[in-house]
C-alpha cells in the first residue's frame, strides 16, 4: 500500500531509532508494503543494548521472556545460554534479528535526527539529520527509547580531572580495564548496582558514592537449564498470549491471592524467603496482592529485605547506609543483582554517604565531598537518564506547536501512542503507556502492531492524517494520574516522576494500570473506529480530488 510510488525520494514512514521497537517497526511496516527508512544515532542496531556496555550489564527480565514473539521460527531457533541475558548476548540476538529479517538495508546508522516538522498542507513529516540530510514521509514513528538520554550531574571541576571518566549509558566499545586503579562510582541505581561488584573485583580500591540507597534482590542467574528451555519453547505461543493477561506482561508467575496483612508473620517470612531464594523481582512483588498499593503491607516486604542487607553486610554502619528508608520497595525499579551487598565486605570497597556529605567538586586528583577528599584514577557516572521524555525533547519536533512547548509541564499523550496537535506522529512506548513497567519487547510489539493496523485503517478509508483529540488526551492523562495515585509509586523520588533531573516537572509518567487493562483499552479504541482520534484528508489531496 505504498503511498508514494511515484516519488522515490519520499518514504511512507520514517522511524527514529533502531532499538528493539524501531527494528520491529521496520519489519512490520514493510510487510504492509510501506517504504520505510530508519535513522539511528548509533553505529549499529540495539538501542539501549548498543550503548549500555558497562561491566555486569544484564537484563532483569528472564531471557526466554525478554525476546521477540512475532516469529515462532525465531523464538524456537535462538538459544539463550543463561537465565538472564547479558548485554553482549542480547546485542548478539538483536543483530541476529536484524540479519535474519534483512532490516539493515532500511537503516541509516550514525545519523541523529535533529528536527521533525509537520506540514498540514501535505500531511507529511520532514526530518533533518545531523548529517544535513532531509527526508519526508507521511508518518513519523518515534522509537527513541525511554532510557536513551544519559545524564551526568553538573559537578564543578570535571574538566580538570586528570583521570578518565565514563557514563554507564555511553560505555566505550573496547571496554575499560580498571585493574590497579582507584575508581569512584557515582550512583546506585540498576546500572551502578550491576557494575559495582565487577569493578570491585578489578579495582585497587572502589569508592561507591551513594546518595540514596535502593532495594536490590538477588537475580540468581544460572546457565539455562535445558529442560526449562525445552518446556518453555514447546509452549511458547500460549505463554506469549498469557503474558498479555498479566500486570507486567510477563507470564509464568502465579498471581497472588491475598493481602500481606492476611498472612501471619511466619507465613510472610517463609513466602519472602522462598522468593528471595528463587530470585527475580516480579515474583517477589507477586508475593501478595497489595505490596504496591498498601504501605503497611509493603513495609513487611521492605523490612524483610532490610534484614537481609543487615545479615549480609558485616560492617553495621555500612549495612545501615545500604538500607533504603525513603521509599516503599518496588516503587522505584526493583533491582536484580549478583553479589551486590556482599561486595561491601571486600577490603577494597568503601561506601561513601553523599546524602550527608554531598560532592562539592571534582579535582584534578579525584573528588572532594563536604568532609573528605578521595584520590581517584577513574570516575564512573551511573547517574541515569533523562527518562521517558528526554529523547523526544532533544529533537525539535514541531507541528505548529513544538513538543518542548507542549510538554513544558510534563508529557501529555493519548495512550502513550499519539499526541494531540501532532498528527501522524506515533510513539513506541511513549509516556503514559506501560512500556517501562512491563516486558519492554512485548510493549514494543503491541504498539507497533497497533500502529500498523491503524495505518491500514487510514489507507483503507482514504485518510491522510490521524490526530489524537484533545479531550481524549486530557482524559487519558487524568486516568493515568488517578491510577498512579491509587498506588504507592508516587511516594518515590524516581525517574518515573523525573525526580533525578533537576528542574524536570514532577509528573508520574508510566501507565501503572497494568498491561491487561492497557491492551484492552487500545484494542477497544481500535475496534470502535479509533475512538478519541480524528481523521482527515490533506489540503493538497482535497485540491487534487476537486480538480
Ligand atoms: P537511576 O536508576 O536513575 O540511578 C541513578 C543513580 O545515580 C541514583 O542512585 C541517583 O541517586 C544517582 N545520582 C543521580 N544524580 C546524582 C547526583 N547529582 N549526585 C549523586 N548521585 C546522583 O539510573 P540507572 O541505574 O542507569 O537505571 C535507570 C533505569 O534503567 C533502571 O531503573 C532500569 O529501568 C533501567 N536499567 C535496567 C537494567 C536491567 O535490566 N538490569 C540495568 C540498568 C538500567 P538518587 O536516587 O539520589 O537520585
Coordinates of C-alpha atoms and ligand atoms in Angstrom, one line a residue:
X1 CA 0.0 0.0 0.0
X2 CA 2.9 2.4 -0.7
X3 CA 1.6 6.0 -0.6
X4 CA 4.4 7.5 -2.7
X5 CA 5.1 5.1 -5.6
X6 CA 6.0 7.9 -8.0
X7 CA 8.2 9.8 -5.7
X8 CA 11.1 7.7 -4.6
X9 CA 12.7 10.4 -2.5
X10 CA 9.8 10.2 -0.1
X11 CA 9.1 7.4 2.4
X12 CA 5.8 6.2 3.7
X13 CA 7.2 6.1 7.3
X14 CA 10.3 7.4 9.0
X15 CA 11.3 5.6 12.1
X16 CA 13.6 7.3 14.5
X17 CA 15.7 4.7 16.3
X18 CA 16.8 1.1 15.6
X19 CA 16.4 -0.5 19.0
X20 CA 14.0 -3.3 19.7
X21 CA 11.0 -1.1 18.9
X22 CA 12.4 0.5 15.7
X23 CA 13.6 -2.8 14.3
X24 CA 10.2 -4.5 14.7
X25 CA 8.5 -1.4 13.2
X26 CA 10.7 -1.7 10.0
X27 CA 9.8 -5.4 9.7
X28 CA 6.0 -4.9 10.4
X29 CA 5.5 -1.8 8.2
X30 CA 7.5 -3.3 5.3
X31 CA 5.0 -6.3 5.4
X32 CA 2.3 -3.7 4.8
X33 CA 4.1 -2.7 1.6
X34 CA 5.2 0.6 3.1
X35 CA 8.5 2.2 2.2
X36 CA 10.3 2.8 5.4
X37 CA 13.5 4.5 6.5
X38 CA 15.0 4.3 9.9
X39 CA 17.6 6.7 11.3
X40 CA 19.8 5.6 14.1
X41 CA 22.3 7.6 16.1
X42 CA 24.4 4.6 17.0
X43 CA 26.8 2.7 14.7
X44 CA 24.6 -0.4 15.0
X45 CA 21.3 -1.8 16.0
X46 CA 20.1 -2.5 19.6
X47 CA 19.4 0.9 21.2
X48 CA 19.8 0.6 24.9
X49 CA 21.8 -2.7 24.4
X50 CA 24.1 -1.0 21.9
X51 CA 25.0 1.8 24.3
X52 CA 25.0 0.3 27.8
X53 CA 28.1 -1.9 27.7
X54 CA 29.2 -1.3 31.3
X55 CA 30.6 -4.3 33.2
X56 CA 27.8 -6.6 34.6
X57 CA 25.1 -5.2 32.3
X58 CA 22.3 -7.7 32.1
X59 CA 18.6 -7.8 31.6
X60 CA 16.4 -8.1 34.8
X61 CA 13.7 -10.0 32.9
X62 CA 14.4 -13.6 32.1
X63 CA 15.7 -14.2 28.6
X64 CA 13.0 -16.6 27.5
X65 CA 10.5 -13.8 28.1
X66 CA 12.7 -10.9 27.1
X67 CA 12.7 -11.6 23.3
X68 CA 10.5 -11.1 20.3
X69 CA 7.3 -13.1 19.9
X70 CA 6.5 -12.1 16.3
X71 CA 8.2 -15.0 14.7
X72 CA 7.9 -18.5 16.1
X73 CA 10.8 -19.7 14.0
X74 CA 13.0 -17.0 15.6
X75 CA 12.0 -17.9 19.2
X76 CA 12.4 -21.6 18.5
X77 CA 15.8 -21.3 16.9
X78 CA 17.5 -18.9 19.3
X79 CA 19.3 -20.4 22.3
X80 CA 19.6 -18.3 25.4
X81 CA 22.6 -19.6 27.4
X82 CA 21.6 -18.1 30.7
X83 CA 18.5 -17.4 32.8
X84 CA 19.1 -13.6 32.3
X85 CA 20.7 -12.4 29.1
X86 CA 24.0 -10.4 29.4
X87 CA 24.3 -7.2 27.3
X88 CA 26.7 -8.9 24.8
X89 CA 24.3 -11.8 24.4
X90 CA 21.2 -9.6 23.9
X91 CA 23.1 -7.4 21.4
X92 CA 24.1 -10.6 19.5
X93 CA 20.4 -11.6 19.4
X94 CA 19.3 -8.2 18.2
X95 CA 21.9 -8.3 15.5
X96 CA 20.8 -11.8 14.5
X97 CA 17.2 -10.4 14.2
X98 CA 18.4 -7.6 12.0
X99 CA 20.2 -10.0 9.7
X100 CA 17.6 -12.7 9.7
X101 CA 14.9 -10.2 8.6
X102 CA 17.2 -8.2 6.4
X103 CA 16.5 -5.0 8.3
X104 CA 19.8 -3.1 7.9
X105 CA 19.1 -2.0 4.3
X106 CA 16.5 0.4 5.6
X107 CA 18.6 1.9 8.4
X108 CA 20.9 4.9 8.2
X109 CA 23.4 4.5 11.0
X110 CA 25.5 7.1 12.8
X111 CA 22.7 9.6 11.9
X112 CA 20.9 11.6 14.6
X113 CA 17.5 13.2 13.8
X114 CA 17.7 16.8 14.9
X115 CA 14.4 18.2 13.7
X116 CA 11.0 16.9 12.6
X117 CA 8.4 19.3 11.2
X118 CA 4.8 18.5 10.1
X119 CA 3.3 20.2 7.0
X120 CA -0.5 20.1 7.3
X121 CA -0.9 21.1 3.6
X122 CA 0.6 17.8 2.5
X123 CA 0.2 15.8 5.8
X124 CA 3.8 14.9 5.8
X125 CA 6.7 15.0 8.3
X126 CA 10.1 16.3 7.1
X127 CA 13.1 15.4 9.3
X128 CA 16.6 16.8 9.2
X129 CA 19.6 14.9 10.4
X130 CA 22.9 15.9 11.9
X131 CA 24.4 14.9 8.5
X132 CA 22.4 17.7 6.9
X133 CA 20.1 15.2 5.2
X134 CA 16.4 15.8 4.8
X135 CA 13.7 13.1 4.4
X136 CA 10.0 13.3 4.1
X137 CA 7.2 10.8 5.0
X138 CA 3.6 10.6 5.7
X139 CA 4.2 9.1 9.1
X140 CA 6.9 9.6 11.7
X141 CA 7.4 7.0 14.4
X142 CA 9.5 7.8 17.4
X143 CA 11.2 4.6 18.5
X144 CA 13.6 6.7 20.6
X145 CA 13.5 4.7 23.8
X146 CA 12.7 5.6 27.4
X147 CA 16.2 5.4 28.9
X148 CA 18.3 6.7 26.0
X149 CA 19.4 10.1 27.0
X150 CA 22.3 9.7 29.5
X151 CA 22.7 12.4 32.1
X152 CA 25.7 13.1 34.3
X153 CA 25.3 15.7 37.0
X154 CA 26.9 19.1 36.6
X155 CA 29.7 18.8 39.2
X156 CA 32.2 21.6 39.2
X157 CA 35.7 20.7 38.1
X158 CA 35.1 17.6 35.9
X159 CA 37.0 19.2 33.1
X160 CA 40.1 19.5 35.4
X161 CA 40.1 15.8 36.3
X162 CA 43.4 14.1 35.3
X163 CA 41.9 10.6 35.2
X164 CA 39.3 9.1 32.9
X165 CA 35.6 9.3 33.4
X166 CA 32.7 7.2 31.9
X167 CA 28.9 7.1 31.9
X168 CA 27.4 3.6 32.1
X169 CA 25.0 4.5 29.3
X170 CA 27.8 5.5 26.9
X171 CA 30.3 2.9 27.6
X172 CA 33.4 2.5 25.4
X173 CA 33.1 -0.4 22.9
X174 CA 36.6 -1.6 23.7
X175 CA 35.7 -2.0 27.4
X176 CA 37.6 -0.5 30.3
X177 CA 40.2 -2.3 32.4
X178 CA 40.2 -0.9 36.0
X179 CA 43.0 -3.2 37.2
X180 CA 45.1 -1.4 39.8
X181 CA 43.1 1.8 39.6
X182 CA 41.3 3.8 42.3
X183 CA 37.8 4.1 41.0
X184 CA 34.8 6.1 42.1
X185 CA 31.3 5.0 41.1
X186 CA 28.6 7.7 41.5
X187 CA 25.1 6.3 41.6
X188 CA 23.5 3.2 43.0
X189 CA 20.5 2.5 40.6
X190 CA 20.4 -0.6 38.4
X191 CA 23.5 0.4 36.4
X192 CA 25.6 1.1 39.5
X193 CA 24.4 -2.0 41.4
X194 CA 25.2 -4.2 38.4
X195 CA 28.6 -2.8 37.7
X196 CA 29.9 -2.3 41.3
X197 CA 30.6 -6.0 42.0
X198 CA 32.6 -6.4 38.8
X199 CA 34.5 -3.2 39.1
X200 CA 35.3 -4.0 42.7
X201 CA 37.0 -7.3 41.5
X202 CA 39.3 -5.3 39.2
X203 CA 40.0 -2.0 41.0
X204 CA 42.7 -1.4 43.5
X205 CA 40.1 0.4 45.5
X206 CA 36.5 1.2 44.8
X207 CA 34.6 4.1 46.4
X208 CA 30.9 4.0 45.9
X209 CA 29.3 7.4 46.2
X210 CA 25.7 6.8 47.3
X211 CA 23.0 9.5 47.6
X212 CA 20.1 7.2 48.0
X213 CA 20.0 3.5 48.9
X214 CA 17.9 1.3 46.6
X215 CA 16.3 -2.1 47.1
X216 CA 18.0 -4.9 45.3
X217 CA 17.3 -8.6 45.2
X218 CA 19.5 -11.5 44.1
X219 CA 19.0 -12.4 40.5
X220 CA 20.1 -16.0 41.0
X221 CA 21.3 -16.2 37.4
X222 CA 22.2 -19.7 36.2
X223 CA 23.1 -21.4 32.9
X224 CA 19.8 -22.1 31.1
X225 CA 18.5 -25.5 32.3
X226 CA 17.9 -27.5 29.0
X227 CA 14.6 -28.9 30.3
X228 CA 13.3 -25.4 31.2
X229 CA 14.2 -24.2 27.7
X230 CA 12.6 -27.2 26.1
X231 CA 9.3 -26.8 28.1
X232 CA 9.2 -23.1 27.5
X233 CA 9.7 -23.4 23.8
X234 CA 7.1 -26.2 23.5
X235 CA 4.6 -23.8 25.0
X236 CA 5.8 -20.5 23.6
X237 CA 2.6 -19.2 21.7
X238 CA 0.4 -19.9 24.8
X239 CA 3.0 -18.2 27.1
X240 CA 3.2 -15.2 24.9
X241 CA -0.6 -14.9 24.9
X242 CA -0.7 -15.4 28.6
X243 CA 1.8 -12.5 29.1
X244 CA -0.8 -10.0 28.0
X245 CA -3.1 -11.2 30.8
X246 CA -0.6 -10.1 33.5
X247 CA 0.1 -6.7 35.0
X248 CA 3.8 -6.6 33.9
X249 CA 3.5 -8.5 30.6
X250 CA 5.4 -11.4 32.0
X251 CA 3.9 -14.9 32.2
X252 CA 4.7 -17.8 34.5
X253 CA 4.2 -16.3 37.9
X254 CA 1.1 -17.5 39.7
X255 CA -0.9 -14.3 40.7
X256 CA -1.0 -13.6 44.4
X257 CA -4.3 -14.4 46.2
X258 CA -4.2 -12.5 49.4
X259 CA -3.0 -9.4 51.2
X260 CA 0.3 -9.4 53.1
X261 CA -1.8 -8.4 56.1
X262 CA -3.9 -11.5 55.9
X263 CA -0.8 -13.7 56.5
X264 CA 0.9 -14.3 59.8
X265 CA 4.4 -13.0 60.4
X266 CA 5.8 -16.5 60.0
X267 CA 3.9 -17.1 56.7
X268 CA 5.2 -13.9 55.3
X269 CA 8.7 -14.7 56.3
X270 CA 8.5 -18.0 54.6
X271 CA 6.9 -16.5 51.5
X272 CA 9.5 -13.8 51.1
X273 CA 12.3 -16.2 51.9
X274 CA 11.1 -18.5 49.1
X275 CA 11.1 -15.6 46.6
X276 CA 14.5 -14.4 47.8
X277 CA 15.9 -17.9 47.1
X278 CA 14.2 -18.2 43.8
X279 CA 15.4 -14.8 42.5
X280 CA 13.6 -12.3 40.4
X281 CA 11.8 -9.0 41.0
X282 CA 8.3 -9.7 39.6
X283 CA 8.0 -12.9 41.6
X284 CA 8.9 -11.1 44.8
X285 CA 6.4 -8.3 44.2
X286 CA 3.8 -11.1 43.4
X287 CA 4.1 -12.4 47.0
X288 CA 0.9 -10.6 48.0
X289 CA -1.8 -8.7 46.2
X290 CA -1.2 -5.4 47.8
X291 CA 2.5 -4.7 48.1
X292 CA 2.3 -1.8 45.6
X293 CA -0.9 -0.3 47.0
X294 CA -0.8 -0.6 50.7
X295 CA 2.0 0.9 52.7
X296 CA 1.5 -1.3 55.7
X297 CA 1.8 -4.4 53.6
X298 CA 4.7 -3.0 51.7
X299 CA 6.5 -2.3 55.0
X300 CA 6.6 -6.1 55.6
X301 CA 8.4 -6.8 52.4
X302 CA 10.7 -3.7 52.7
X303 CA 11.7 -4.8 56.2
X304 CA 12.4 -8.3 55.0
X305 CA 14.9 -7.0 52.5
X306 CA 16.5 -4.6 55.0
X307 CA 17.0 -7.6 57.3
X308 CA 18.8 -9.4 54.5
X309 CA 21.0 -6.5 53.9
X310 CA 21.9 -6.3 57.6
X311 CA 22.6 -10.0 57.7
X312 CA 24.9 -9.9 54.6
X313 CA 26.9 -6.7 55.1
X314 CA 29.4 -7.2 58.0
X315 CA 30.0 -3.6 58.9
X316 CA 26.8 -2.4 60.7
X317 CA 27.3 1.2 59.7
X318 CA 27.7 0.3 56.0
X319 CA 24.8 -2.1 56.3
X320 CA 22.6 0.7 57.7
X321 CA 23.6 3.1 55.0
X322 CA 22.7 0.5 52.4
X323 CA 19.2 0.0 53.9
X324 CA 16.7 2.0 51.8
X325 CA 14.4 4.1 54.0
X326 CA 12.9 6.8 51.8
X327 CA 10.6 4.7 49.5
X328 CA 8.5 1.6 49.7
X329 CA 10.0 -1.4 47.9
X330 CA 9.0 -1.7 44.3
X331 CA 8.1 1.9 43.8
X332 CA 11.5 2.5 42.2
X333 CA 12.7 0.0 39.7
X334 CA 13.4 -3.1 41.8
X335 CA 17.0 -4.0 41.1
X336 CA 18.3 -7.5 40.5
X337 CA 22.0 -8.1 41.4
X338 CA 24.7 -10.6 41.7
X339 CA 26.6 -10.3 45.0
X340 CA 25.9 -6.6 45.3
X341 CA 25.6 -6.4 49.1
X342 CA 28.4 -9.0 49.5
X343 CA 30.8 -6.6 47.7
X344 CA 30.8 -4.2 50.6
X345 CA 32.5 -6.9 52.7
X346 CA 35.6 -6.6 50.5
X347 CA 38.6 -4.8 51.9
X348 CA 39.0 -2.7 48.8
X349 CA 35.4 -1.2 48.8
X350 CA 34.2 1.8 50.6
X351 CA 30.7 3.2 50.7
X352 CA 30.6 7.0 50.9
X353 CA 27.4 8.7 52.0
X354 CA 26.9 11.7 49.8
X355 CA 23.5 12.4 51.2
X356 CA 25.1 13.5 54.5
X357 CA 28.2 14.9 52.8
X358 CA 27.5 16.0 49.3
X359 CA 30.0 16.1 46.5
X360 CA 31.5 19.6 46.3
X361 CA 33.7 19.3 43.3
X362 CA 35.8 17.1 41.1
X363 CA 39.5 18.0 41.4
X364 CA 42.4 17.1 39.1
X365 CA 43.3 14.3 41.5
X366 CA 39.8 13.0 42.4
X367 CA 36.7 14.1 44.2
X368 CA 36.0 16.3 47.2
X369 CA 32.9 15.9 49.4
X370 CA 31.8 18.2 52.2
X371 CA 34.0 16.4 54.7
X372 CA 36.8 14.5 52.8
X373 CA 38.9 14.1 49.6
X374 CA 39.2 10.9 47.6
X375 CA 42.1 10.3 45.2
X376 CA 40.7 8.7 42.0
X377 CA 42.1 7.4 38.7
X378 CA 38.7 6.9 37.2
X379 CA 35.1 8.0 37.8
X380 CA 32.0 6.1 36.6
X381 CA 28.8 8.0 36.4
X382 CA 26.0 5.6 36.9
X383 CA 23.7 8.6 37.2
X384 CA 20.9 7.5 34.9
X385 CA 18.9 9.2 32.1
X386 CA 16.5 12.0 31.3
X387 CA 13.9 9.2 31.2
X388 CA 10.8 8.9 29.0
X389 CA 10.7 12.4 27.6
X390 CA 14.4 13.3 27.2
X391 CA 15.0 11.7 23.7
X392 CA 11.9 13.3 22.2
X393 CA 12.6 16.7 23.6
X394 CA 16.1 16.6 22.2
X395 CA 14.6 16.6 18.8
X396 CA 13.0 19.8 17.6
X397 CA 9.6 18.3 16.9
X398 CA 7.1 20.8 15.5
X399 CA 3.5 20.8 14.2
X400 CA 2.9 24.5 14.8
X401 CA 3.5 24.0 18.5
X402 CA 6.7 22.3 19.5
X403 CA 6.9 19.2 21.7
X404 CA 9.2 21.1 24.0
X405 CA 6.4 23.7 24.5
X406 CA 3.6 21.1 24.6
X407 CA 5.5 19.1 27.3
X408 CA 6.8 22.0 29.2
X409 CA 4.9 20.9 32.4
X410 CA 5.3 17.2 31.7
X411 CA 4.3 14.8 29.0
X412 CA 0.7 14.6 27.7
X413 CA -0.3 11.8 25.3
X414 CA -3.2 9.7 24.3
X415 CA -2.5 6.1 25.2
X416 CA 1.3 6.9 25.1
X417 CA 1.0 6.4 21.3
X418 CA -0.1 9.8 19.9
X419 CA -0.1 13.5 21.0
X420 CA -2.9 16.0 20.4
X421 CA -1.7 18.6 18.0
X422 CA 0.9 16.3 16.3
X423 CA -0.8 14.4 13.5
X424 CA 0.7 11.2 12.1
X425 CA 3.4 11.2 14.8
X426 CA 3.4 7.9 16.6
X427 CA 5.5 6.9 19.7
X428 CA 6.5 3.4 20.5
X429 CA 6.1 3.0 24.3
X430 CA 5.7 6.7 24.9
X431 CA 4.9 8.3 28.3
X432 CA 1.6 7.2 29.8
X433 CA 1.9 3.8 28.3
X434 CA 3.0 0.8 30.4
X435 CA 6.3 0.3 28.5
X436 CA 8.9 0.7 31.2
X437 CA 6.6 -1.0 33.8
X438 CA 6.3 -4.1 31.6
X439 CA 8.4 -6.5 29.5
X440 CA 9.7 -4.0 27.1
X441 CA 9.8 -6.1 23.9
X442 CA 6.2 -7.2 24.4
X443 CA 5.3 -3.5 24.9
X444 CA 7.1 -2.5 21.7
X445 CA 5.4 -5.3 19.7
X446 CA 2.0 -4.3 21.0
X447 CA 2.5 -0.7 20.0
X448 CA 3.9 -1.5 16.6
X449 CA 1.1 -3.8 15.8
X450 CA -1.5 -1.2 16.9
X451 CA 0.2 1.4 14.8
X452 CA 0.4 -0.9 11.7
X453 CA -3.3 -1.7 12.0
X454 CA -4.1 2.0 12.4
X455 CA -2.1 2.8 9.2
X456 CA -4.0 0.1 7.3
X457 CA -7.3 1.6 8.5
X458 CA -6.2 5.1 7.3
X459 CA -5.3 3.7 4.0
X460 CA -8.5 1.7 3.6
X461 CA -10.6 4.8 4.4
X462 CA -8.6 7.2 2.2
X463 CA -7.5 9.4 5.1
X464 CA -4.1 11.1 5.0
X465 CA -3.9 12.0 8.7
X466 CA -4.9 10.9 12.1
X467 CA -4.6 13.0 15.3
X468 CA -5.5 12.4 18.9
X469 CA -8.4 14.6 20.1
X470 CA -7.6 17.0 22.9
X471 CA -10.5 15.7 25.1
X472 CA -9.3 12.1 24.7
X473 CA -5.7 13.1 25.6
X474 CA -6.9 15.0 28.7
X475 CA -9.0 12.1 29.9
X476 CA -6.1 9.7 29.4
X477 CA -3.7 11.9 31.3
X478 CA -6.2 12.2 34.1
X479 CA -6.8 8.4 34.1
X480 CA -3.0 7.8 34.2
X481 CA -2.7 10.1 37.2
X482 CA -5.7 8.6 39.0
X483 CA -4.3 5.1 38.5
X484 CA -0.9 6.1 39.8
X485 CA -2.4 7.9 42.8
X486 CA -4.1 4.6 43.8
X487 CA -0.7 3.1 44.2
X488 CA 2.4 3.7 46.3
X489 CA 4.5 4.6 43.2
X490 CA 4.3 8.4 43.6
X491 CA 5.9 8.2 47.0
X492 CA 9.3 7.5 45.5
X493 CA 11.6 10.2 44.1
X494 CA 12.3 8.1 41.0
X495 CA 12.9 8.7 37.3
X496 CA 9.3 7.7 36.9
X497 CA 8.4 11.2 38.1
X498 CA 11.5 12.9 36.7
X499 CA 13.0 13.4 40.2
X500 CA 16.5 12.6 39.0
X501 CA 16.7 15.6 36.7
X502 CA 17.0 18.9 38.5
X503 CA 14.1 21.2 37.3
X504 CA 12.2 18.5 35.5
X505 CA 8.4 18.8 36.2
X506 CA 7.3 16.2 38.7
X507 CA 4.7 14.2 36.8
X508 CA 4.1 10.4 37.0
X509 CA 5.0 9.2 33.5
X510 CA 4.4 5.5 33.1
X511 CA 1.0 3.9 33.0
X512 CA 0.7 1.6 36.0
X513 CA -2.8 0.2 35.5
X514 CA -1.2 -3.0 34.1
X515 CA -0.7 -4.5 30.7
X516 CA -4.0 -6.3 30.6
X517 CA -6.1 -3.2 31.2
X518 CA -4.0 -1.2 28.8
X519 CA -4.1 -3.6 25.9
X520 CA -7.9 -4.0 26.4
X521 CA -8.3 -0.2 26.1
X522 CA -6.1 0.0 23.0
X523 CA -8.0 -2.8 21.3
X524 CA -11.3 -1.2 22.2
X525 CA -10.2 2.1 20.8
X526 CA -9.3 0.5 17.5
X527 CA -12.5 -1.7 17.4
X528 CA -14.6 1.4 17.9
X529 CA -13.2 3.1 14.8
X530 CA -10.2 4.7 16.7
X531 CA -12.2 6.4 19.3
X532 CA -10.6 9.6 20.5
X533 CA -8.8 10.2 17.3
X534 CA -9.9 12.4 14.3
X535 CA -9.1 11.7 10.7
X536 CA -8.9 13.8 7.6
X537 CA -7.5 14.4 4.1
X538 CA -4.8 16.9 3.4
X539 CA -5.5 20.2 1.8
X540 CA -3.3 19.2 -1.1
X541 CA -5.2 16.0 -1.7
X542 CA -8.6 17.7 -1.4
X543 CA -7.5 20.2 -4.0
X544 CA -6.2 17.3 -6.2
X545 CA -9.5 15.5 -5.8
X546 CA -11.5 18.6 -6.7
X547 CA -9.7 19.1 -10.0
Ligands
LIG1 P1 18.9 5.5 38.0 O1 18.1 4.4 38.4 O2 18.3 6.8 37.7 O3 20.0 5.7 39.1 C1 20.9 6.8 39.1 C2 21.7 6.9 40.3 O4 22.6 8.0 40.3 C3 20.9 7.0 41.6 O5 21.5 6.3 42.6 C4 20.9 8.5 41.8 O6 20.7 8.9 43.2 C5 22.4 8.8 41.4 N1 22.5 10.2 41.1 C6 21.9 10.9 40.1 N2 22.4 12.2 40.1 C7 23.2 12.3 41.1 C8 24.0 13.3 41.6 N3 23.9 14.6 41.1 N4 24.8 13.1 42.7 C9 24.9 11.9 43.2 N5 24.2 10.8 42.8 C10 23.3 11.0 41.7 O7 19.8 5.1 36.7 P2 20.3 3.7 36.2 O8 20.9 2.9 37.3 O9 21.1 3.9 35.0 O10 19.0 2.9 35.8 C11 17.9 3.6 35.1 C12 16.9 2.5 34.7 O11 17.5 1.8 33.5 C13 16.6 1.5 35.7 O12 15.7 1.9 36.6 C14 16.1 0.4 34.8 O13 14.8 0.6 34.4 C15 17.0 0.5 33.6 N6 18.1 -0.4 33.7 C16 17.8 -1.7 33.7 C17 18.8 -2.6 33.8 C18 18.4 -4.1 33.8 O14 17.6 -4.5 33.1 N7 19.0 -4.8 34.6 C19 20.1 -2.2 34.0 C20 20.4 -0.9 34.1 C21 19.4 0.0 33.9 P3 19.3 9.4 43.7 O15 18.5 8.1 43.8 O16 19.5 10.1 45.0 O17 18.7 10.3 42.6

